[in-house]
Amino acid sequence: MNQNRKKKISIVVPAFNEEAVLPEFQKRIQTVVNELPYDTEIIYINDGSTDKTLEILTGICKEDLTVKVLDLSRNYGKEIALTAGLDYCSADAAIPIDADLQDPPEVIPRLIEKWEEGFNVVYARRTSREGESWLKKATAKSFYKFMQRLGRVSIPENVGDFRLIDRKALNALKELREHHRFMKGLFTLIGFRQIAIDYSRDARFAGETKWNYWKLWNFSLEGITSFSIAPLKLSTYLGLMTAFAAFSYGIFVFGKALFLGDDVPGYPSLMVVIAFLGGIQLVVLGIIGEYLGRVFNETKNRPLYFIQDVIGEPSDKDV
Ligand code: UDP
Ligand code: MG
């Protein structure tokens, strides 16, 4: 290996139907990247877009030789798209960033500064979230609170995927091949020297967010189930508590029949108890099912993604 070579940084950008923002994004990222005293490349991942994203990216690629495009075989979702980009990258550090300009590229030099101070992961923490509804902010906040209570790895609040990851951390990340990928959790899980810098998150430049509340709910489930088995434990205690309550109630009913006689009333209370227990059982089964489903998916051990094409020069691997 050449000791004196310039360090290389890859910017990794997952893009799904981003035709409206890509030209502007490329312009802004290019301005920032050109100023950097490093070798740089930009890796776009086309995550099965159905609009003109791929055409635009191919165009950008032709104009700029430091740009590469990984074209995935279909839409896999952001977490996998990002994984594909990080796998492909061979640089000394990678910086994942959203294509929608919500993460301002101008923050990148500050990330690099901390990296040069010796940190392995420098994550960008947003101090404000422009253009997001109070409901989204509130749900996000309670989700992080909940996760922090639950998990052994505490996921930092108000942090997205926008960060700098050095080679050491990237290699560690590469070994985590789970299918249910909650990237924020994985980034935390690997450890290493991590530090935050603050920035203010902008509103989306154009186009629409791919997240709706149903997706966010499922994303939260993913986060919880892949980093904690607390719900399973909770089920056990819930079961124990209801069993105890049922037992006490049984003694009460038995005593009452013994001392006061039994004239066969009690249909309503019976129904309440049956319905209540039935409900609890279904919920608990559901929780077990969530985990079982994930075990099922993981055991198949399928590759995480397939690549249709790599456009642009092959990246110059370490010589
Ligand atoms: N994205 C992707 N695949 C998807 C959905 C989104 O690669 O299936 C990309 C998208 O193009 C963007 C980033 O992930 O660059 C963040 O997406 P979005 O802005 O919709 O999410 P939000 O910022 O609202 O969390
Ligand atoms: Mg966005």
Coordinates of C-alpha atoms and ligand atoms in Angstrom, one line a residue:
M1 CA 0.0 0.0 0.0
N2 CA 1.2 3.5 -0.8
Q3 CA 1.8 5.3 2.4
N4 CA 1.7 8.8 0.9
R5 CA -1.4 8.5 -1.1
K6 CA -4.2 11.0 -0.5
K7 CA -7.0 9.7 1.7
K8 CA -10.2 8.9 -0.2
I9 CA -13.7 9.8 0.8
S10 CA -16.9 8.4 -0.7
I11 CA -20.2 10.2 -0.6
V12 CA -22.9 7.6 -0.6
V13 CA -26.3 8.7 -1.8
P14 CA -29.4 6.4 -2.0
A15 CA -31.9 7.7 -4.5
F16 CA -35.5 6.5 -5.1
N17 CA -37.6 8.6 -7.5
E18 CA -35.6 11.7 -6.9
E19 CA -35.6 13.3 -10.4
A20 CA -36.8 16.6 -9.0
V21 CA -33.9 17.1 -6.7
L22 CA -30.9 15.3 -8.2
P23 CA -29.5 18.0 -10.5
E24 CA -29.6 20.5 -7.7
F25 CA -28.2 18.0 -5.2
Q26 CA -25.3 17.2 -7.6
K27 CA -24.5 20.8 -8.0
R28 CA -24.4 21.5 -4.3
I29 CA -22.5 18.3 -3.4
Q30 CA -20.0 18.9 -6.2
T31 CA -19.2 22.4 -4.9
V32 CA -18.5 21.1 -1.4
V33 CA -16.5 18.1 -2.6
N34 CA -14.3 20.1 -5.0
E35 CA -13.1 22.1 -2.1
L36 CA -11.9 19.1 -0.1
P37 CA -8.2 18.2 -0.1
Y38 CA -9.0 14.5 -0.5
D39 CA -9.6 12.1 -3.3
T40 CA -13.3 11.9 -3.6
E41 CA -16.0 9.9 -5.3
I42 CA -19.8 10.1 -5.2
I43 CA -21.7 6.8 -5.3
Y44 CA -25.3 7.0 -6.1
I45 CA -27.5 4.0 -5.5
N46 CA -30.6 3.9 -7.8
D47 CA -33.0 2.0 -5.6
G48 CA -35.4 0.8 -8.4
S49 CA -36.7 4.2 -9.3
T50 CA -39.6 4.4 -11.7
D51 CA -39.0 7.9 -12.8
K52 CA -36.1 9.5 -14.7
T53 CA -33.7 9.1 -11.8
L54 CA -31.5 6.6 -13.6
E55 CA -31.3 8.7 -16.7
I56 CA -30.3 11.7 -14.8
L57 CA -27.7 9.8 -12.8
T58 CA -26.2 8.3 -16.0
G59 CA -26.0 11.8 -17.4
I60 CA -24.2 13.0 -14.3
C61 CA -21.8 10.0 -14.5
K62 CA -20.8 10.9 -18.1
E63 CA -19.9 14.4 -17.1
D64 CA -18.1 13.6 -13.9
L65 CA -15.7 10.7 -13.7
T66 CA -15.7 10.6 -9.9
V67 CA -19.4 9.7 -10.0
K68 CA -20.5 6.1 -9.9
V69 CA -24.0 4.7 -10.0
L70 CA -25.1 1.4 -8.5
D71 CA -28.3 0.4 -10.1
L72 CA -30.1 -2.1 -7.9
S73 CA -32.3 -4.7 -9.5
R74 CA -35.5 -3.4 -7.8
N75 CA -36.6 -1.2 -5.0
Y76 CA -35.2 -2.5 -1.7
G77 CA -35.8 0.4 0.6
K78 CA -33.4 3.0 1.9
E79 CA -31.6 0.8 4.5
I80 CA -30.6 -1.8 2.0
A81 CA -29.8 0.7 -0.7
L82 CA -27.4 2.4 1.8
T83 CA -25.9 -1.0 2.7
A84 CA -25.2 -1.7 -1.0
G85 CA -23.4 1.7 -1.3
L86 CA -21.4 1.2 1.8
D87 CA -20.4 -2.4 0.7
Y88 CA -19.3 -1.1 -2.7
C89 CA -17.3 1.8 -1.3
S90 CA -13.6 1.2 -1.0
A91 CA -12.5 4.6 0.4
D92 CA -11.0 5.4 3.8
A93 CA -14.3 7.0 4.9
A94 CA -17.8 7.0 3.7
I95 CA -20.5 9.7 4.2
P96 CA -24.1 8.6 3.6
I97 CA -26.3 11.5 2.8
D98 CA -29.9 11.9 1.6
A99 CA -30.5 13.0 -2.0
D100 CA -33.3 15.4 -1.0
L101 CA -30.9 18.1 0.4
Q102 CA -32.4 17.7 3.9
D103 CA -28.9 17.0 5.1
P104 CA -26.9 20.1 3.9
P105 CA -23.8 19.0 2.1
E106 CA -22.1 22.1 3.6
V107 CA -21.8 20.2 6.9
I108 CA -19.4 17.6 5.4
P109 CA -16.2 19.5 6.1
R110 CA -17.1 19.6 9.8
L111 CA -17.6 15.8 9.8
I112 CA -14.2 15.4 8.2
E113 CA -12.6 17.7 10.8
K114 CA -13.6 15.4 13.6
W115 CA -12.5 12.3 11.7
E116 CA -9.1 13.9 11.4
E117 CA -9.1 14.3 15.1
G118 CA -9.3 10.5 15.4
F119 CA -12.9 9.6 15.7
N120 CA -14.2 6.6 13.8
V121 CA -17.8 7.7 13.4
V122 CA -18.9 11.3 13.3
Y123 CA -22.7 11.6 13.3
A124 CA -24.6 14.8 12.5
R125 CA -27.3 15.6 15.0
R126 CA -30.1 17.8 13.9
T127 CA -31.0 20.7 16.2
S128 CA -34.1 21.6 14.2
R129 CA -36.3 19.8 11.8
E130 CA -37.7 22.2 9.2
G131 CA -40.8 21.4 7.3
E132 CA -41.9 18.5 9.4
S133 CA -45.2 18.4 11.1
W134 CA -45.5 18.5 14.9
L135 CA -47.0 15.1 14.9
K136 CA -43.9 13.6 13.1
K137 CA -41.6 15.4 15.6
A138 CA -43.7 14.2 18.5
T139 CA -43.8 10.6 17.3
A140 CA -40.1 10.6 16.5
K141 CA -39.3 11.9 20.0
S142 CA -41.4 9.3 21.8
F143 CA -39.9 6.6 19.7
Y144 CA -36.4 7.5 20.7
K145 CA -37.4 7.8 24.4
F146 CA -39.0 4.3 24.1
M147 CA -35.9 2.8 22.4
Q148 CA -33.6 4.3 25.0
R149 CA -35.7 2.7 27.8
L150 CA -35.8 -0.7 26.0
G151 CA -32.5 -1.4 24.5
R152 CA -29.0 -2.1 25.7
V153 CA -27.6 0.0 22.8
S154 CA -28.9 3.6 23.3
I155 CA -29.6 5.1 19.9
P156 CA -28.8 8.8 19.9
E157 CA -31.8 11.1 19.4
N158 CA -32.3 13.3 16.4
V159 CA -29.7 11.5 14.4
G160 CA -30.3 10.2 10.9
D161 CA -28.0 8.3 8.6
F162 CA -26.1 11.4 7.7
R163 CA -22.6 10.8 9.2
L164 CA -19.0 10.0 8.5
I165 CA -17.9 6.3 8.9
D166 CA -14.3 5.4 8.7
R167 CA -12.8 2.2 7.3
K168 CA -12.7 0.4 10.6
A169 CA -16.3 1.1 11.3
L170 CA -17.2 0.3 7.7
N171 CA -15.6 -3.1 7.9
A172 CA -17.4 -3.8 11.2
L173 CA -20.7 -2.8 9.5
K174 CA -20.0 -5.1 6.6
E175 CA -20.1 -8.1 9.0
L176 CA -23.6 -7.4 10.1
R177 CA -25.6 -9.0 7.4
E178 CA -29.0 -9.1 9.0
H179 CA -32.0 -8.6 6.7
H180 CA -34.0 -6.6 9.1
R181 CA -31.7 -3.6 9.0
F182 CA -32.3 -0.8 11.3
M183 CA -29.2 1.2 10.3
K184 CA -29.3 3.8 13.1
G185 CA -29.2 0.9 15.5
L186 CA -26.4 -0.9 13.7
F187 CA -24.3 2.2 13.6
T188 CA -24.6 2.4 17.3
L189 CA -24.1 -1.3 17.9
I190 CA -20.6 -1.4 16.3
G191 CA -19.3 1.0 18.9
F192 CA -15.8 2.6 18.2
R193 CA -15.0 6.2 18.9
Q194 CA -18.1 8.2 18.0
I195 CA -19.0 11.8 18.3
A196 CA -21.8 14.1 17.3
I197 CA -21.8 17.5 15.7
D198 CA -24.9 19.7 15.5
Y199 CA -26.6 21.0 12.4
S200 CA -30.0 22.3 11.4
R201 CA -32.0 20.0 9.2
D202 CA -33.6 21.6 6.2
A203 CA -36.9 20.9 4.6
R204 CA -37.0 18.7 1.6
F205 CA -35.8 20.7 -1.5
A206 CA -38.4 19.2 -3.8
G207 CA -40.3 16.0 -4.4
E208 CA -42.1 14.1 -1.6
T209 CA -41.0 12.1 1.4
K210 CA -41.3 8.3 0.9
W211 CA -42.5 7.9 4.5
N212 CA -46.0 7.8 5.7
Y213 CA -47.2 7.0 9.2
W214 CA -47.8 3.4 8.4
K215 CA -44.2 3.0 7.1
L216 CA -42.9 4.9 10.1
W217 CA -44.8 2.6 12.4
N218 CA -43.3 -0.5 10.7
F219 CA -39.9 1.1 10.8
S220 CA -40.3 1.6 14.6
L221 CA -41.3 -2.1 15.0
E222 CA -38.2 -3.0 13.0
G223 CA -36.1 -0.9 15.4
I224 CA -37.6 -2.3 18.5
T225 CA -37.7 -6.0 17.4
S226 CA -34.2 -6.0 16.0
F227 CA -32.6 -4.4 19.1
S228 CA -34.7 -5.6 22.0
I229 CA -36.6 -8.7 23.2
A230 CA -38.3 -6.6 25.9
P231 CA -41.7 -7.1 24.3
L232 CA -41.3 -10.9 24.7
K233 CA -40.4 -10.5 28.3
L234 CA -43.2 -8.1 28.8
S235 CA -45.6 -10.8 27.5
T236 CA -44.3 -13.2 30.1
Y237 CA -45.1 -10.7 32.9
L238 CA -48.4 -9.8 31.4
G239 CA -49.3 -13.5 31.4
L240 CA -48.2 -13.9 35.0
M241 CA -50.1 -10.9 36.1
T242 CA -53.4 -11.9 34.4
A243 CA -53.0 -15.5 35.7
F244 CA -52.5 -14.1 39.2
A245 CA -55.5 -11.8 38.8
A246 CA -57.6 -14.8 37.5
F247 CA -56.5 -16.9 40.4
S248 CA -57.4 -14.3 43.0
Y249 CA -60.8 -13.8 41.3
G250 CA -61.3 -17.6 41.3
I251 CA -60.8 -17.7 45.0
F252 CA -63.2 -14.9 45.4
V253 CA -65.9 -16.6 43.3
F254 CA -65.3 -19.9 45.0
G255 CA -65.5 -18.3 48.5
K256 CA -68.6 -16.4 47.6
A257 CA -70.3 -19.6 46.3
L258 CA -69.3 -21.4 49.5
F259 CA -70.5 -18.9 52.0
L260 CA -73.3 -17.1 50.2
G261 CA -74.5 -19.9 47.9
D262 CA -74.6 -19.9 44.2
D263 CA -77.6 -18.9 42.2
V264 CA -75.8 -19.1 38.8
P265 CA -75.5 -15.4 37.9
G266 CA -72.3 -14.1 36.7
Y267 CA -72.7 -14.3 32.9
P268 CA -71.4 -10.7 32.3
S269 CA -68.3 -11.2 34.5
L270 CA -67.6 -14.5 32.8
M271 CA -67.8 -12.9 29.4
V272 CA -65.6 -10.0 30.5
V273 CA -62.9 -12.4 31.7
I274 CA -63.0 -14.6 28.6
A275 CA -62.9 -11.6 26.3
F276 CA -60.1 -10.0 28.2
L277 CA -58.0 -13.2 28.3
G278 CA -58.7 -13.9 24.7
G279 CA -57.5 -10.4 23.8
I280 CA -54.3 -10.7 25.8
Q281 CA -53.5 -14.1 24.3
L282 CA -53.9 -12.7 20.8
V283 CA -51.7 -9.7 21.5
V284 CA -49.0 -11.9 23.0
L285 CA -49.2 -14.4 20.1
G286 CA -48.9 -11.4 17.8
I287 CA -45.7 -10.3 19.6
I288 CA -44.3 -13.8 19.3
G289 CA -45.3 -13.8 15.7
E290 CA -43.4 -10.5 15.0
Y291 CA -40.2 -12.2 16.3
L292 CA -40.8 -15.5 14.7
G293 CA -41.4 -13.9 11.3
R294 CA -38.1 -12.2 11.6
V295 CA -36.3 -15.4 12.6
F296 CA -37.9 -16.9 9.5
N297 CA -36.7 -14.2 7.3
E298 CA -33.2 -14.3 8.7
T299 CA -32.8 -18.0 8.4
K300 CA -33.3 -18.0 4.7
N301 CA -30.1 -16.2 4.5
R302 CA -30.7 -14.6 1.1
P303 CA -28.4 -12.0 -0.3
L304 CA -29.4 -8.5 0.8
Y305 CA -29.7 -7.1 -2.7
F306 CA -28.9 -7.7 -6.4
I307 CA -27.1 -5.2 -8.6
Q308 CA -28.3 -4.7 -12.1
D309 CA -25.5 -2.5 -13.2
V310 CA -22.5 -0.4 -12.1
I311 CA -22.2 2.7 -14.2
G312 CA -19.1 4.8 -14.2
E313 CA -15.4 3.8 -13.9
P314 CA -14.7 0.9 -11.6
S315 CA -13.5 2.4 -8.4
D316 CA -9.7 2.2 -8.0
K317 CA -9.3 -0.3 -5.2
D318 CA -6.3 0.1 -2.9
V319 CA -3.1 -0.6 -4.8
Ligands
UDP1 N1 -34.8 6.2 -0.5 C1 -34.3 5.0 -1.1 N2 -35.2 4.0 -1.2 C2 -36.5 4.0 -0.7 C3 -36.9 5.2 -0.1 C4 -36.0 6.3 0.0 O1 -33.2 5.0 -1.5 O2 -37.2 3.0 -0.8 C5 -33.9 7.4 -0.3 C6 -34.4 8.7 -0.9 O3 -34.2 8.8 -2.2 C7 -33.6 9.7 -0.1 C8 -33.4 9.0 1.3 O4 -33.6 7.6 1.0 O5 -32.4 10.0 -0.6 C9 -34.4 9.5 2.3 O6 -35.7 9.4 1.9 P1 -36.9 10.4 2.3 O7 -36.4 11.8 2.1 O8 -38.1 9.9 1.6 O9 -37.0 10.1 3.9 P2 -37.1 11.2 5.1 O10 -36.1 12.2 4.8 O11 -38.5 11.7 5.0 O12 -36.8 10.4 6.3
MG2 MG -35.9 13.3 3.3

